[in-house]
Coordinates of C-alpha atoms (C1' of nucleotides) in Angstrom, one line a residue:
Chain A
X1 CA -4.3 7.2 9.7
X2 CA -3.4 4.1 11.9
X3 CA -2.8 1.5 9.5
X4 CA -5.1 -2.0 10.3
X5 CA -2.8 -5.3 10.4
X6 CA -3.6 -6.8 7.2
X7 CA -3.2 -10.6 6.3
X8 CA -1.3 -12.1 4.0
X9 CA -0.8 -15.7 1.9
X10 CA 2.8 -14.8 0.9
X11 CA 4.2 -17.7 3.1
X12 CA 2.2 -20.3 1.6
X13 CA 2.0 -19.5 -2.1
X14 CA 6.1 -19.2 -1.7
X15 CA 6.0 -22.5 -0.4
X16 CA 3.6 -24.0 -3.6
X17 CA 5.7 -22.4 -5.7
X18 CA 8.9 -24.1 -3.7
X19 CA 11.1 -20.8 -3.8
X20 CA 12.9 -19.2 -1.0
X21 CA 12.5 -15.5 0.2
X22 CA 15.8 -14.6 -1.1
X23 CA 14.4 -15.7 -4.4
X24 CA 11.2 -13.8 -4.4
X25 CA 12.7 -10.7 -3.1
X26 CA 15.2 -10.7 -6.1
X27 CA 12.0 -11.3 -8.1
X28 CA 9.8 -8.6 -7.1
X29 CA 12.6 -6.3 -6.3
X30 CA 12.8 -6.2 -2.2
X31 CA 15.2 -6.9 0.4
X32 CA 14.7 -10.6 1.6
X33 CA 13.9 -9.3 5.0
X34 CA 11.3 -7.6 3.8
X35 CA 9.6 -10.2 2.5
X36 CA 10.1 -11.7 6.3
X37 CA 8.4 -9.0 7.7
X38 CA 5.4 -9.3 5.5
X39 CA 5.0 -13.1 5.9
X40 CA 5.1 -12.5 9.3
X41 CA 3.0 -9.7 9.0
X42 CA 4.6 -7.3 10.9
X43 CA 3.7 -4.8 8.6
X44 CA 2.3 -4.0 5.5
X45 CA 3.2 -4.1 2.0
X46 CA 2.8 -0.5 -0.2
X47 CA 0.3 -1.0 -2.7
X48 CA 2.9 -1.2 -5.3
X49 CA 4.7 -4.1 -3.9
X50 CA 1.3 -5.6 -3.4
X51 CA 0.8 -5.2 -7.2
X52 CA 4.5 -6.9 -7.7
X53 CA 3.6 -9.5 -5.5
X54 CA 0.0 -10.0 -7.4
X55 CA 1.7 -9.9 -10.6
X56 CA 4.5 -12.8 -9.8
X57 CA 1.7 -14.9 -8.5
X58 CA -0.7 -14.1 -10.7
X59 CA -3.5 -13.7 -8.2
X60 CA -5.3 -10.7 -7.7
X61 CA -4.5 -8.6 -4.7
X62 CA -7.8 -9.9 -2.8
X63 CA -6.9 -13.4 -3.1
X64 CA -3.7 -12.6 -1.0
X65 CA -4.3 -10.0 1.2
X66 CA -7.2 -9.2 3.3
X67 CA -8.3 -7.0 5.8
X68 CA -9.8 -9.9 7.7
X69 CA -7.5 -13.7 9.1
X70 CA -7.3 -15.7 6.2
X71 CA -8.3 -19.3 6.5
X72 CA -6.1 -22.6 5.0
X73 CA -6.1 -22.7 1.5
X74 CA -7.4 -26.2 2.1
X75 CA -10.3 -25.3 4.6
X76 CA -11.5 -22.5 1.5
X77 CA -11.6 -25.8 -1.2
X78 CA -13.5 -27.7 1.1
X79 CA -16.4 -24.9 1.7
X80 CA -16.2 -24.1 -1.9
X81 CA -16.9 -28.1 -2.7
X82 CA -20.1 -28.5 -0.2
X83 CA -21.2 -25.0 -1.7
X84 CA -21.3 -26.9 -5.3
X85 CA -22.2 -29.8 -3.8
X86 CA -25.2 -28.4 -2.3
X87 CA -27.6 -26.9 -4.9
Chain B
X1 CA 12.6 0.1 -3.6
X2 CA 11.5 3.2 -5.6
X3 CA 7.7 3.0 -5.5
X4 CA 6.3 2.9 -9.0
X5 CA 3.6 5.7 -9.9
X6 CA 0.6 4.4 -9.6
X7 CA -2.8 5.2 -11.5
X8 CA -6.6 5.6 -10.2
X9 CA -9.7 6.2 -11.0
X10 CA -11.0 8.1 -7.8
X11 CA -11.8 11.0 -8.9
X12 CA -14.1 9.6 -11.8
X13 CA -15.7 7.0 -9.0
X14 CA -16.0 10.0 -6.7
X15 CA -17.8 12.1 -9.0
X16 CA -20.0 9.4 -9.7
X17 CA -21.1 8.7 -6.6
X18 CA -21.4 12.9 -6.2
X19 CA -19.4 13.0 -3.3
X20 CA -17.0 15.7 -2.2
X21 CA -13.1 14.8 -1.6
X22 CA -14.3 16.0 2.1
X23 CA -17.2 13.6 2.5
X24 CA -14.9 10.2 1.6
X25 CA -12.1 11.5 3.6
X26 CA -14.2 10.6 6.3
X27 CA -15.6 8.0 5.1
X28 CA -12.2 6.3 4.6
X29 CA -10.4 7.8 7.5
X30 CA -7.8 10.2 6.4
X31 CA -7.4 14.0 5.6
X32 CA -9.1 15.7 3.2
X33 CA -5.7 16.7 1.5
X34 CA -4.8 13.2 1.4
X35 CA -7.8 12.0 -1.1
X36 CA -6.3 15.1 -3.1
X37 CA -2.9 13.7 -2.9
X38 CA -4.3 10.4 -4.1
X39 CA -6.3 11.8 -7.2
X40 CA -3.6 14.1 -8.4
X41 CA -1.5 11.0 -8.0
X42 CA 1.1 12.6 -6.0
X43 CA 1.4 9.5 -3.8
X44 CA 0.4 5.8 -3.8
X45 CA -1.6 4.9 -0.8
X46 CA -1.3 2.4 1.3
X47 CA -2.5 -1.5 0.9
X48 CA -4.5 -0.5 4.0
X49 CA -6.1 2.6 2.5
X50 CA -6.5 1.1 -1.3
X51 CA -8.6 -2.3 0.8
X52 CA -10.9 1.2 2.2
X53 CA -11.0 2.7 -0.5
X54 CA -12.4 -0.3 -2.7
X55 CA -14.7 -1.3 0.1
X56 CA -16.4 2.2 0.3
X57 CA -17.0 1.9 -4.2
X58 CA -17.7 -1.8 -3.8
X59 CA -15.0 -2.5 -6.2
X60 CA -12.0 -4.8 -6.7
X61 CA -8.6 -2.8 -6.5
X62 CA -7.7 -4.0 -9.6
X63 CA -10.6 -1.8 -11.0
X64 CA -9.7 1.4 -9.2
X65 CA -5.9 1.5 -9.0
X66 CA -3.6 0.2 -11.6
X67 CA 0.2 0.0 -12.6
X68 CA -0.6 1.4 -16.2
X69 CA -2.7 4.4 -17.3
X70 CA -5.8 3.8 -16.7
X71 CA -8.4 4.8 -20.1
X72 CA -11.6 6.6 -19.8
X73 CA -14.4 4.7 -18.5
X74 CA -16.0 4.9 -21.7
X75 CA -13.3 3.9 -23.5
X76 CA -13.7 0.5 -21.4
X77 CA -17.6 0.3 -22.1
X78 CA -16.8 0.7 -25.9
X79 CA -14.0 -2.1 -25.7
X80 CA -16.3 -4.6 -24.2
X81 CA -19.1 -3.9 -26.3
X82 CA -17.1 -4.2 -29.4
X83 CA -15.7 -7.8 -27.4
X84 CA -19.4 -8.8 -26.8
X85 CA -20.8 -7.5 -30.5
X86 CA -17.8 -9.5 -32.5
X87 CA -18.6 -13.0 -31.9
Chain C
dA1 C1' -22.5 40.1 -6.5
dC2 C1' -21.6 37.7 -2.4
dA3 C1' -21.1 33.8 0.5
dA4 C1' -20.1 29.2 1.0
dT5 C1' -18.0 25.2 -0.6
dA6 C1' -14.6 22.6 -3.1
dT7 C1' -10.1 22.1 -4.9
dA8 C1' -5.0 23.1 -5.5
dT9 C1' -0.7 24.0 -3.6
dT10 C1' 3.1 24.4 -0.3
dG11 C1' 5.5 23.4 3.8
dT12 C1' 6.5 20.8 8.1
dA13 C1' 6.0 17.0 11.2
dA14 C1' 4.5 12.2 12.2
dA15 C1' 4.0 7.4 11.2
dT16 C1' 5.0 3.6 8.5
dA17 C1' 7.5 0.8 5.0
dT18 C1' 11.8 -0.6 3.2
dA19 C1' 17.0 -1.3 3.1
dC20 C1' 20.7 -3.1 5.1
dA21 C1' 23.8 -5.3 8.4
dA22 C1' 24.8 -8.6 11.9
dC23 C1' 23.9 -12.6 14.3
dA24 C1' 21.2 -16.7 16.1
dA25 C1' 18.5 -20.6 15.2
dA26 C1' 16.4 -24.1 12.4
dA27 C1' 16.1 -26.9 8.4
dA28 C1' 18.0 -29.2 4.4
dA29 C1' 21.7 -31.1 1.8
dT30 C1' 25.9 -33.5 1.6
Chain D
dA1 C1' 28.0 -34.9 11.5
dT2 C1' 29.0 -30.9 9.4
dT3 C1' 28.2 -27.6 5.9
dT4 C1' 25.0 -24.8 3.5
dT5 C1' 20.7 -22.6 3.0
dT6 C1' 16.8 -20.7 5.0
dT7 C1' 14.4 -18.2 8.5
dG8 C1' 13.9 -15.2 12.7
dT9 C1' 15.3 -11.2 15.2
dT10 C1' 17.1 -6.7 16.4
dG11 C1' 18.8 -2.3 15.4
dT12 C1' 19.7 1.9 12.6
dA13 C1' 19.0 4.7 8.4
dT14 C1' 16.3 6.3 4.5
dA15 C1' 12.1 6.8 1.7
dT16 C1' 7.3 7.2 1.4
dT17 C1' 2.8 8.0 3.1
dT18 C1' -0.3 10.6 5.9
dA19 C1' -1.7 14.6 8.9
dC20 C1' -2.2 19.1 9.5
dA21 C1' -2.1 24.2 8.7
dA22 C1' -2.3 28.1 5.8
dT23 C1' -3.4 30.3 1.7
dA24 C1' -5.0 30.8 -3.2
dT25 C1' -8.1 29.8 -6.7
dA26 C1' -12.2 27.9 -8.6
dT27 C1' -16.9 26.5 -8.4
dT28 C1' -21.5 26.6 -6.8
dG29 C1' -25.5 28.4 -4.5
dT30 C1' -28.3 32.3 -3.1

DNA sequence: ACAATATATTGTAAATATACAACAAAAAAT
DNA sequence: ATTTTTTGTTGTATATTTACAATATATTGT
């Protein structure tokens, strides 16, 4: 099966939570490169680092990953106010 | 890093849905052995195959695949009806 | 009972993820 | 300004996932 490129938040949460990649690595168990590689996207996390990587942010797997571009945190808060602000 | 074993509830969801292994190998894309790798749980899939595999149920990962044994539907249904019931 | 379909099992090859090392470049801290 | 930390990049090795084939067993349909 040929893998599609999936998209990631890693990069961004890391950077909320103010903690380097060496840091998370050590946290959910990786090289630090790898996590490189998967904020970059170059390829794709196994299910079970996605879990370890759910579990230390505590967001489920579909708020960090998807199979389509993610867009800015920010751009998400602002369509998720006009949707409350509109009914 | 030594890939936890993973746990899933395809076969169950399969059997609802009264679909052979064959039938959502295609669906999803990949062999026919591979769904019986996956239900055995011989192997984790891929993040890319667990995002195909929840979109073809409709379901969030986190309902089919999980880090710790997974109970019975059933037991689930019981669970929350016992939640519901006690307040 | 027989045929067709579904599942289990084993083995080999391929693709992809991860580890690890080394070095360069950028950013942050002092 | 210079040291330290963080990030990017490249290359090689290992582990894991997936494909595919072949065969055995089980289940279902007729």
């Amino acid at each position: 099966m040929k893998s599609r490129k999936l998209y990631n938040r890693i990069a961004v949460l890391r950077k909320e939570r103010n903690i380097s990649r060496k840091e998370l690595a050590e946290i959910i168990g990786v090289n630090f490169q790898t996590v490189g590689y998967l904020e970059r996207e170059e390829y794709n996390p196994s299910l079970d680092l996605a879990f370890k990587i759910s579990e230390y942010f505590e967001l489920p797997i579909e708020l960090i990953f998807s199979t389509k571009p993610l867009k800015p945190l920010i751009e998400e808060i602002i369509e998720l106010k006009n949707k409350i602000g509109e009914q």
